[in-house]
Short mmCIF file of C-alpha atoms in Angstrom, two decimals:
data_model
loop_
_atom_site.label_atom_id
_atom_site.label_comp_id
_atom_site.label_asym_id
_atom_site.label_seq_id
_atom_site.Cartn_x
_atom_site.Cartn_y
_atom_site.Cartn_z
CA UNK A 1 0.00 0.00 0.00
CA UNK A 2 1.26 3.29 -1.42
CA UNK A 3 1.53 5.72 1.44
CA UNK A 4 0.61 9.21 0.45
CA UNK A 5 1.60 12.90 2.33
CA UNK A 6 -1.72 14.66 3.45
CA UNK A 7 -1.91 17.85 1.61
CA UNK A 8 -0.69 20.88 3.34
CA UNK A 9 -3.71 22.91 5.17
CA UNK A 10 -4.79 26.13 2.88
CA UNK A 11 -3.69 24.25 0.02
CA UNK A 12 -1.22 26.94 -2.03
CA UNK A 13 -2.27 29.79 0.51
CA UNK A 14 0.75 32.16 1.20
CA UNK A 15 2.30 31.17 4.12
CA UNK A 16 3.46 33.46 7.40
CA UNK A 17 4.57 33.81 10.47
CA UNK A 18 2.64 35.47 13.29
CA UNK A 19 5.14 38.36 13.23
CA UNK A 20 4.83 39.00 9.83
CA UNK A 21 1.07 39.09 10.04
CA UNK A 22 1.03 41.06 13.11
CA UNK A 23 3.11 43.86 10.90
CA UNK A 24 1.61 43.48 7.74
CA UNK A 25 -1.78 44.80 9.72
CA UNK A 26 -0.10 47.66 12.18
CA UNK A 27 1.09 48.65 8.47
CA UNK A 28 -2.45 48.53 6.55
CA UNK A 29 -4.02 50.15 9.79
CA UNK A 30 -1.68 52.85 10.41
CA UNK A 31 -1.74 53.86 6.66
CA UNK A 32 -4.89 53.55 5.82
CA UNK A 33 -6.21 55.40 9.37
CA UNK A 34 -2.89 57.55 9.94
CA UNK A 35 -4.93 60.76 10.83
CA UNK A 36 -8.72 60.20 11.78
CA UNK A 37 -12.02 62.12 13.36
CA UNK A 38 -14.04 59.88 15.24
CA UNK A 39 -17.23 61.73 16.48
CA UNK A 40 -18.11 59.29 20.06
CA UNK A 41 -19.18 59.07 23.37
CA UNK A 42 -16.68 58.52 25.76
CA UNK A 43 -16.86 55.65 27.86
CA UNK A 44 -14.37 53.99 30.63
CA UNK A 45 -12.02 57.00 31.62
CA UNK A 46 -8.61 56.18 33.73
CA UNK A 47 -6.34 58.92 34.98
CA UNK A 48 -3.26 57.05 36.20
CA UNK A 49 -0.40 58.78 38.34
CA UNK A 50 1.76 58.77 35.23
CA UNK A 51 -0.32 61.80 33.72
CA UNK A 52 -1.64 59.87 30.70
CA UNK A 53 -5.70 59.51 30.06
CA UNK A 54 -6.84 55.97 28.79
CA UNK A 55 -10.58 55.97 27.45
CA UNK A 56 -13.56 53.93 25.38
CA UNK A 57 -14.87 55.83 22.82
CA UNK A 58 -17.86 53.78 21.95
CA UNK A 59 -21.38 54.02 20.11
CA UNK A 60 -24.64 51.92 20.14
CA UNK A 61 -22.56 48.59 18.31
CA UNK A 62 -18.57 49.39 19.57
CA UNK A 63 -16.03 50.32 21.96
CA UNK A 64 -12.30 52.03 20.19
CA UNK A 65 -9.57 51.86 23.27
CA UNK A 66 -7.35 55.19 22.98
CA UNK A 67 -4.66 56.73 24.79
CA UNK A 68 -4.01 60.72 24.85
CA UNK A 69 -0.17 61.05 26.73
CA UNK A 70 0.58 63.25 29.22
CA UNK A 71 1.57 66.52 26.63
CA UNK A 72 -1.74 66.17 24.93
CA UNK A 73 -3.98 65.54 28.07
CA UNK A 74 -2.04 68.84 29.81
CA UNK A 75 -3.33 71.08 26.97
CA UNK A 76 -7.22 69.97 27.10
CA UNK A 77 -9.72 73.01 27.80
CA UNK A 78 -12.07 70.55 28.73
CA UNK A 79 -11.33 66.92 30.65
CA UNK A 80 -13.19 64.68 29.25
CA UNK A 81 -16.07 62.54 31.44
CA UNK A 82 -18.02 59.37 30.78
CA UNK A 83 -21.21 60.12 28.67
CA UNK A 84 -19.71 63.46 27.33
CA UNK A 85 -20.05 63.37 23.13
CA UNK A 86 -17.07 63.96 21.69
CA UNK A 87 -15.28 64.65 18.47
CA UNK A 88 -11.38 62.67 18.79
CA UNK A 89 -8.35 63.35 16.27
CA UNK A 90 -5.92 61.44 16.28
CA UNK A 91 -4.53 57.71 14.38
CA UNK A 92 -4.90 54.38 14.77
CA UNK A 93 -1.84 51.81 15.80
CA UNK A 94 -1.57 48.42 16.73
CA UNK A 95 -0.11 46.74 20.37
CA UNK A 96 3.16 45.55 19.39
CA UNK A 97 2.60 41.60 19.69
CA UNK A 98 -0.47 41.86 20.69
CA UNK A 99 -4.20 41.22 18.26
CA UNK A 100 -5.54 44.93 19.58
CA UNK A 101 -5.67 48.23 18.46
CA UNK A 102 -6.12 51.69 19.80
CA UNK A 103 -6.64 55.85 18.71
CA UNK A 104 -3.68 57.91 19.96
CA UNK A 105 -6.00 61.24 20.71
CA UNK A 106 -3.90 64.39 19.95
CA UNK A 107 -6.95 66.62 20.21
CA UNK A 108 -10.46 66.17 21.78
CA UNK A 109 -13.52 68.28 22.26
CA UNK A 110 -17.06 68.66 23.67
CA UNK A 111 -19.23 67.22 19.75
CA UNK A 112 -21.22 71.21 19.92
CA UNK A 113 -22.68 73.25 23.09
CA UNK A 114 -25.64 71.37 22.82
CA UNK A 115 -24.17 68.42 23.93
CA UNK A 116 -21.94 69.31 26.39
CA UNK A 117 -25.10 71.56 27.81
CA UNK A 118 -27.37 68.65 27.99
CA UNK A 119 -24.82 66.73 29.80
CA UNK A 120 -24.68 69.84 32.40
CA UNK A 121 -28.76 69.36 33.03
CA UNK A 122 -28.72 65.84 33.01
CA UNK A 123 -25.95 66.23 36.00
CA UNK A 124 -28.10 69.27 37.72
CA UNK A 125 -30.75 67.05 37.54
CA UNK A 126 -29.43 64.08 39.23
CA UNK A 127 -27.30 65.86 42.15
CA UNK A 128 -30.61 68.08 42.98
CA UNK A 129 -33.25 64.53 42.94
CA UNK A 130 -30.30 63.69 45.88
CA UNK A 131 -31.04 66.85 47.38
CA UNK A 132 -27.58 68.47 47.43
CA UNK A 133 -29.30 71.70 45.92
CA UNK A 134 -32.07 71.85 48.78
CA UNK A 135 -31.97 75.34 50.52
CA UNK A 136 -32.09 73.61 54.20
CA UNK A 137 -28.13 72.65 53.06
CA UNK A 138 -27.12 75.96 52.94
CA UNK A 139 -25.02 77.33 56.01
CA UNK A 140 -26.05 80.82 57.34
CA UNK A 141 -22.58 83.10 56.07
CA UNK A 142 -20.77 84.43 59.22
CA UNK A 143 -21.45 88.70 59.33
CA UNK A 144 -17.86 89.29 59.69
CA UNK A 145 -15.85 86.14 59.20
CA UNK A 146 -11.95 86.83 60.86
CA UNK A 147 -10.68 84.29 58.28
CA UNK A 148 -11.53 84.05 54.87
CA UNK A 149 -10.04 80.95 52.86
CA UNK A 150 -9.65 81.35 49.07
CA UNK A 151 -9.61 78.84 46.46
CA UNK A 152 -8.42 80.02 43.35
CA UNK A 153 -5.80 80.86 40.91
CA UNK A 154 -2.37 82.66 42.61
CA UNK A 155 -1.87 84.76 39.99
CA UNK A 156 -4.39 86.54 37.63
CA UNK A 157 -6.57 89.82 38.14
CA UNK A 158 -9.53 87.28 40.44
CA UNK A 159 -7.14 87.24 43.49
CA UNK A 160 -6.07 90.45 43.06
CA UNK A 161 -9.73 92.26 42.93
CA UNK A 162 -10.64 89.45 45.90
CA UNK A 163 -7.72 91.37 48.24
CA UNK A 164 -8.69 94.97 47.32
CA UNK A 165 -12.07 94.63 48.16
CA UNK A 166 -11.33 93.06 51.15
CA UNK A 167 -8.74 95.49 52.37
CA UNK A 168 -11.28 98.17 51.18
CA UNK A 169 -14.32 96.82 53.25
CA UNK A 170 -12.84 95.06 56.04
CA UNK A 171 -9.36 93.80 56.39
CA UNK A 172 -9.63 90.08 57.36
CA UNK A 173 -7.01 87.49 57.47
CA UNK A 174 -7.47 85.31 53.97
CA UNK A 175 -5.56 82.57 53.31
CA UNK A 176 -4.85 81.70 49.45
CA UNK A 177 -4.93 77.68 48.79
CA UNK A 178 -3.57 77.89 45.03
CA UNK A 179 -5.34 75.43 42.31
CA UNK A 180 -5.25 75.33 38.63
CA UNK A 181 -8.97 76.98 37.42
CA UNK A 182 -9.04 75.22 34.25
CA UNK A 183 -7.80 71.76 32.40
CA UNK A 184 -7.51 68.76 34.06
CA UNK A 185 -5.65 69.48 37.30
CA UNK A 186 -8.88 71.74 38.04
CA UNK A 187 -11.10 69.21 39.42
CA UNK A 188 -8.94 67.32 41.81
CA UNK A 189 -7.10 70.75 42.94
CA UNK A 190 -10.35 72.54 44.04
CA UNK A 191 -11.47 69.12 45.82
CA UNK A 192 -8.53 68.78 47.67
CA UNK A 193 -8.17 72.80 48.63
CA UNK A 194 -12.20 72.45 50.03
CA UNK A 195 -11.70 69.63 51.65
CA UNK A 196 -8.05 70.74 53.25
CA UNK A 197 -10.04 74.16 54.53
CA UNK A 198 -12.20 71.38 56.30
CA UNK A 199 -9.53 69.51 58.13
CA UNK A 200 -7.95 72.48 59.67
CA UNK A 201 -7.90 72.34 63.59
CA UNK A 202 -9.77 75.19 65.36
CA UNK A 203 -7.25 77.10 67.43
CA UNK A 204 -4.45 75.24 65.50
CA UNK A 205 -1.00 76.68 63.95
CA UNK A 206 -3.39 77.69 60.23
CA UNK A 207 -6.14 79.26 61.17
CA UNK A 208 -9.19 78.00 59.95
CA UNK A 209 -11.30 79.84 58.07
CA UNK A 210 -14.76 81.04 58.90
CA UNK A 211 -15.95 80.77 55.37
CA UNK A 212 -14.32 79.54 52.08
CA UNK A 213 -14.93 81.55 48.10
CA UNK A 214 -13.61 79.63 45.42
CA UNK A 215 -13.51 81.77 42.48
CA UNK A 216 -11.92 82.38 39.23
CA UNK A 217 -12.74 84.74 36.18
CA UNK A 218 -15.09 84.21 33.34
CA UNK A 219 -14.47 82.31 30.48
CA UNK A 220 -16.46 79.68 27.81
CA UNK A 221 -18.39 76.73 28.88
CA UNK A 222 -15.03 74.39 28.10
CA UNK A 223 -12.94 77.04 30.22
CA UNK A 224 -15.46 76.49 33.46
CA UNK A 225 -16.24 73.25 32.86
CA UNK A 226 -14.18 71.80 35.74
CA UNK A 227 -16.11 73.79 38.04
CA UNK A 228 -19.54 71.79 36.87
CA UNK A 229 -17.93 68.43 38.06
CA UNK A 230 -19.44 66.23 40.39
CA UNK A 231 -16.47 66.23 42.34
CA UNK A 232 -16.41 69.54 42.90
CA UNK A 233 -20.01 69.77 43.68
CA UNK A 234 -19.56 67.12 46.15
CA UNK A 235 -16.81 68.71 47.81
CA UNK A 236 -18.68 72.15 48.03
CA UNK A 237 -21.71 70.34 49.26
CA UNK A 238 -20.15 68.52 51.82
CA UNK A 239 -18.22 71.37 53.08
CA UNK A 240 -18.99 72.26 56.85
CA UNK A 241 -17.34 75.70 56.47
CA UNK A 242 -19.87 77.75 54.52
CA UNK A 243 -18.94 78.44 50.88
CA UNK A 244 -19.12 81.28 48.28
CA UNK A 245 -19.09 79.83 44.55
CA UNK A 246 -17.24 83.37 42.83
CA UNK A 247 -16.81 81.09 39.29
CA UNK A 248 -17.17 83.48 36.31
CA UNK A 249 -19.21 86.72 35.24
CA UNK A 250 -22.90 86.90 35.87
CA UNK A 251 -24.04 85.62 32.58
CA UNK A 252 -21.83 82.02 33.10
CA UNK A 253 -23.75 79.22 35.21
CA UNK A 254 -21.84 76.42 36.43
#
């Protein structure tokens, strides 16, 4: 009996290695998607120590991984949330050795007003149905407060007008905790200056303050927007020292 060789799998498909399939496709992805909009909602959002932001950008039938670094992230008006819309430029690339790909983000931004305003109300919405808007919360403001905490920006013409009308009306001790008013060091600046007015010992070697105003100038909805965040309003809320939101002209709401 004649033995006979099985015929290769794939018959006279071209052959390859892993490797060489695994670069043949970062190739064909990162030309044919080298720069790219993708209009999205943004999904999972991780901001690690190191400074970079890792996010799902996903619709109704699929979820795009991307990665803005550090540089990119530093220079965003607005920091982007789960459920904001969003319009993200940026490419496409492939995990070395890995089956996945990802968007490198160089530039992202609110998809229109509309959207990022209807994000704002759905927010209002849900913090007030918890009650954190009720007018029994509010603390009666001390008639002449001895110490006045500030949150805000060190530099910049808010601090400065903040001291001359004090030192006009009634000189008071004030005590300046510095935060960024705008990009993504906002949010977790003004929470931590709030809630470090809080833990201040009466009587201790920093006074604490009677009352706390955390204010900055005016500016668009994307320059404010860190002042709408839920951390921040949580903070504020949950503040035992009564608080003075001074964020933006009269016309802004946040």
């Amino acid at each position: 009996m004649d033995l006979i060789d099985d015929p290769q799998p794939g018959g006279n498909a071209p052959e390859f290695s892993v490797s060489e399939i695994s670069g043949a496709i970062k190739r064909m992805i990162e030309g044919e998607f080298g720069h790219v909009r993708v209009r999205a909602e943004v999904g999972r959002v991780s901001y690690p120590k190191s400074g970079h932001v890792y996010l799902d950008l996903k619709d109704d039938r699929a979820v795009l991984s991307a990665v803005m670094w550090k540089g990119v992230a530093a220079r965003l008006q607005t920091p982007v949330e789960e459920g904001m819309e969003v319009v993200a430029v940026g490419r496409l690339t492939t995990f070395p050795g890995q089956s996945k790909y990802q968007m490198i983000i160089d530039d992202v931004r609110p998809a229109g007003m509309g959207a990022l305003m209807a994000m704002l109300e759905k927010r209002k919405a849900a913090l007030a149905a918890e009650g954190l808007f009720d007018a029994a919360r509010k603390k009666p403001l001390p008639f002449l407060p001895q110490v006045i905490g500030v949150v805000t920006s060190p530099s910049g013409a808010v601090i400065r007008d903040i001291l001359h009308r004090l030192r006009d009306r009634f000189p008071r001790k004030v005590l300046i905790w510095p935060v960024a008013v705008q990009g993504e060091r906002c949010v977790p600046e003004v929470v931590r200056a709030i809630r470090g007015f809080n833990a201040l010992t009466p009587g201790g070697a920093l006074p604490r303050p009677d009352l706390i105003i955390v204010a900055r100038g005016g500016g668009s909805v994307e320059d404010l927007w860190g002042f709408n965040d839920e951390a921040v309003v949580r903070a504020a809320a949950a503040s035992a020292i009564p608080l003075i939101s001074a964020v933006g002209h009269e016309t802004d709401t946040t």
